[in-house]
Short mmCIF file of C-alpha atoms in Angstrom, two decimals:
data_model
loop_
_atom_site.label_atom_id
_atom_site.label_comp_id
_atom_site.label_asym_id
_atom_site.label_seq_id
_atom_site.Cartn_x
_atom_site.Cartn_y
_atom_site.Cartn_z
CA UNK A 1 -3.48 -6.71 21.36
CA UNK A 2 -0.02 -8.03 22.11
CA UNK A 3 2.51 -10.28 20.41
CA UNK A 4 6.18 -11.15 20.65
CA UNK A 5 8.30 -10.03 17.71
CA UNK A 6 12.04 -10.62 17.41
CA UNK A 7 12.35 -11.20 21.17
CA UNK A 8 10.43 -8.05 22.15
CA UNK A 9 6.87 -7.84 23.53
CA UNK A 10 4.88 -5.35 21.46
CA UNK A 11 1.30 -4.13 21.58
CA UNK A 12 -1.12 -2.28 19.34
CA UNK A 13 -3.49 0.12 21.10
CA UNK A 14 -6.95 1.23 19.98
CA UNK A 15 -5.54 4.30 18.21
CA UNK A 16 -3.25 2.19 16.01
CA UNK A 17 -0.04 3.13 17.85
CA UNK A 18 2.64 0.50 18.45
CA UNK A 19 4.38 0.15 21.84
CA UNK A 20 7.11 -2.08 23.26
CA UNK A 21 7.46 -3.33 26.82
CA UNK A 22 10.44 -1.80 28.60
CA UNK A 23 11.27 -3.76 31.75
CA UNK A 24 15.05 -4.14 31.88
CA UNK A 25 17.95 -1.79 32.17
CA UNK A 26 21.02 -3.79 31.18
CA UNK A 27 21.05 -6.64 33.74
CA UNK A 28 18.81 -5.09 36.37
CA UNK A 29 15.03 -5.24 36.48
CA UNK A 30 13.50 -1.77 36.49
CA UNK A 31 11.33 -0.58 39.36
CA UNK A 32 8.85 0.99 36.95
CA UNK A 33 8.35 -1.21 33.88
CA UNK A 34 6.26 0.52 31.22
CA UNK A 35 5.11 0.60 27.62
CA UNK A 36 7.12 2.87 25.31
CA UNK A 37 5.81 4.05 21.96
CA UNK A 38 7.86 3.00 18.93
CA UNK A 39 9.62 5.73 16.99
CA UNK A 40 8.42 5.36 13.41
CA UNK A 41 10.38 6.37 10.36
CA UNK A 42 9.44 6.59 6.69
CA UNK A 43 11.01 4.43 3.99
CA UNK A 44 10.51 4.98 0.28
CA UNK A 45 10.41 1.89 -1.95
CA UNK A 46 10.11 2.61 -5.67
CA UNK A 47 7.15 5.02 -5.76
CA UNK A 48 5.52 4.29 -2.36
CA UNK A 49 6.28 5.42 1.18
CA UNK A 50 5.82 3.11 4.18
CA UNK A 51 6.09 3.58 7.94
CA UNK A 52 8.72 1.38 9.60
CA UNK A 53 9.84 0.57 13.12
CA UNK A 54 12.98 -1.05 14.49
CA UNK A 55 12.58 -4.07 16.77
CA UNK A 56 15.77 -5.34 18.40
CA UNK A 57 17.99 -4.09 15.56
CA UNK A 58 15.74 -5.19 12.69
CA UNK A 59 13.48 -2.97 10.57
CA UNK A 60 9.84 -3.98 10.04
CA UNK A 61 7.14 -2.25 7.99
CA UNK A 62 4.31 -1.18 10.29
CA UNK A 63 1.55 -2.73 8.17
CA UNK A 64 3.26 -6.14 8.42
CA UNK A 65 3.57 -5.76 12.21
CA UNK A 66 -0.11 -4.80 12.55
CA UNK A 67 -1.14 -7.83 10.49
CA UNK A 68 1.16 -10.06 12.57
CA UNK A 69 -0.32 -8.84 15.86
CA UNK A 70 -3.81 -9.73 14.63
CA UNK A 71 -2.66 -13.02 13.04
CA UNK A 72 0.21 -14.46 15.12
CA UNK A 73 0.23 -17.71 13.11
CA UNK A 74 1.29 -15.73 10.00
CA UNK A 75 5.05 -15.77 9.38
CA UNK A 76 6.21 -12.15 9.39
CA UNK A 77 9.80 -13.17 8.64
CA UNK A 78 8.82 -14.82 5.33
CA UNK A 79 9.49 -12.07 2.77
CA UNK A 80 8.83 -14.20 -0.31
CA UNK A 81 6.67 -13.01 -3.19
CA UNK A 82 3.85 -15.28 -2.00
CA UNK A 83 3.59 -13.62 1.44
CA UNK A 84 3.00 -9.91 0.82
CA UNK A 85 0.61 -7.65 2.72
CA UNK A 86 -1.63 -5.52 0.49
CA UNK A 87 -3.45 -2.30 1.40
CA UNK A 88 -6.96 -2.73 -0.01
CA UNK A 89 -7.52 1.03 -0.44
CA UNK A 90 -3.92 1.56 -1.72
CA UNK A 91 -3.19 4.06 1.10
CA UNK A 92 0.10 2.92 2.65
CA UNK A 93 -0.57 4.94 5.83
CA UNK A 94 -3.95 3.27 6.48
CA UNK A 95 -2.81 0.31 8.58
CA UNK A 96 -6.20 -0.77 9.95
CA UNK A 97 -6.53 -4.54 9.99
CA UNK A 98 -9.67 -4.33 7.79
CA UNK A 99 -7.50 -2.69 5.11
CA UNK A 100 -4.75 -5.37 5.12
CA UNK A 101 -4.70 -8.79 3.43
CA UNK A 102 -2.12 -11.43 2.49
CA UNK A 103 -1.55 -11.65 -1.26
CA UNK A 104 0.95 -12.90 -3.79
CA UNK A 105 3.01 -10.45 -5.82
CA UNK A 106 0.71 -10.90 -8.83
CA UNK A 107 -2.40 -10.24 -6.74
CA UNK A 108 -0.69 -7.18 -5.28
CA UNK A 109 -0.12 -5.87 -8.83
CA UNK A 110 -3.84 -6.23 -9.55
CA UNK A 111 -4.57 -3.62 -6.89
CA UNK A 112 -3.11 -0.69 -8.83
CA UNK A 113 -4.63 2.55 -9.93
CA UNK A 114 -3.32 2.08 -13.48
CA UNK A 115 -5.86 2.64 -16.24
CA UNK A 116 -4.33 0.12 -18.70
CA UNK A 117 -5.65 2.33 -21.54
CA UNK A 118 -3.58 4.45 -23.92
CA UNK A 119 -4.52 6.79 -26.75
CA UNK A 120 -2.94 5.74 -30.04
CA UNK A 121 -1.76 7.99 -32.89
CA UNK A 122 -4.87 7.00 -34.88
CA UNK A 123 -7.09 8.45 -32.09
CA UNK A 124 -8.21 5.04 -30.94
CA UNK A 125 -7.82 3.54 -27.47
CA UNK A 126 -5.60 0.53 -26.79
CA UNK A 127 -6.45 -1.56 -23.73
CA UNK A 128 -3.81 -3.93 -22.39
CA UNK A 129 -4.16 -6.01 -19.22
CA UNK A 130 -2.72 -9.39 -18.36
CA UNK A 131 -3.14 -12.09 -15.77
CA UNK A 132 -0.61 -14.89 -16.00
CA UNK A 133 -1.00 -16.46 -19.43
CA UNK A 134 -4.20 -14.57 -20.32
CA UNK A 135 -3.84 -11.13 -21.93
CA UNK A 136 -6.35 -8.58 -23.16
CA UNK A 137 -4.79 -6.47 -25.90
CA UNK A 138 -7.36 -4.77 -28.05
CA UNK A 139 -8.05 -1.45 -29.81
CA UNK A 140 -11.36 0.37 -29.29
CA UNK A 141 -12.91 3.39 -30.98
CA UNK A 142 -13.99 5.08 -27.75
CA UNK A 143 -12.42 5.36 -24.32
CA UNK A 144 -15.64 4.14 -22.69
CA UNK A 145 -15.53 0.85 -24.64
CA UNK A 146 -11.90 0.34 -23.58
CA UNK A 147 -12.69 1.06 -19.92
CA UNK A 148 -15.60 -1.39 -19.96
CA UNK A 149 -13.43 -4.10 -21.55
CA UNK A 150 -10.69 -3.61 -18.94
CA UNK A 151 -13.23 -3.70 -16.08
CA UNK A 152 -14.80 -6.92 -17.42
CA UNK A 153 -11.36 -8.51 -17.75
CA UNK A 154 -10.44 -7.52 -14.18
CA UNK A 155 -13.71 -8.91 -12.81
CA UNK A 156 -13.12 -12.20 -14.59
CA UNK A 157 -9.39 -12.76 -14.01
CA UNK A 158 -8.25 -10.58 -11.10
CA UNK A 159 -10.12 -12.45 -8.39
CA UNK A 160 -8.58 -13.54 -5.10
#
């Protein structure tokens, strides 16, 4: 699949590698135009690591580029909190299109591995989860009860 990004023709092959079309050498057209594989680098943001590439002097996260190639109508340059790309399985190196989806920042926070359960000093379990204006904050005698309550809350309110 191919797309134009930031003035450069790019393609995604079957193995998930990204390439760019090299056809000019300064002002002259090359005799052997060809596809060149992007050099990827790693960028750490808070506690996650993402693959990035540079396209015509601008850095792009690889998962956003993969999503853009499959959905050219999506605006890759819009970096607002309502236009994030989420990894469904939470693996930032799994950039298969089936694993990527457009979400808001709040929906992206729903897809965390956090337990939302803490042991109190009184040996009870406090469950705390929120979704906008709705919050579950309750104390349970057993960890199993707290886990069930959190799972029910997520099923009810963390839908997208």
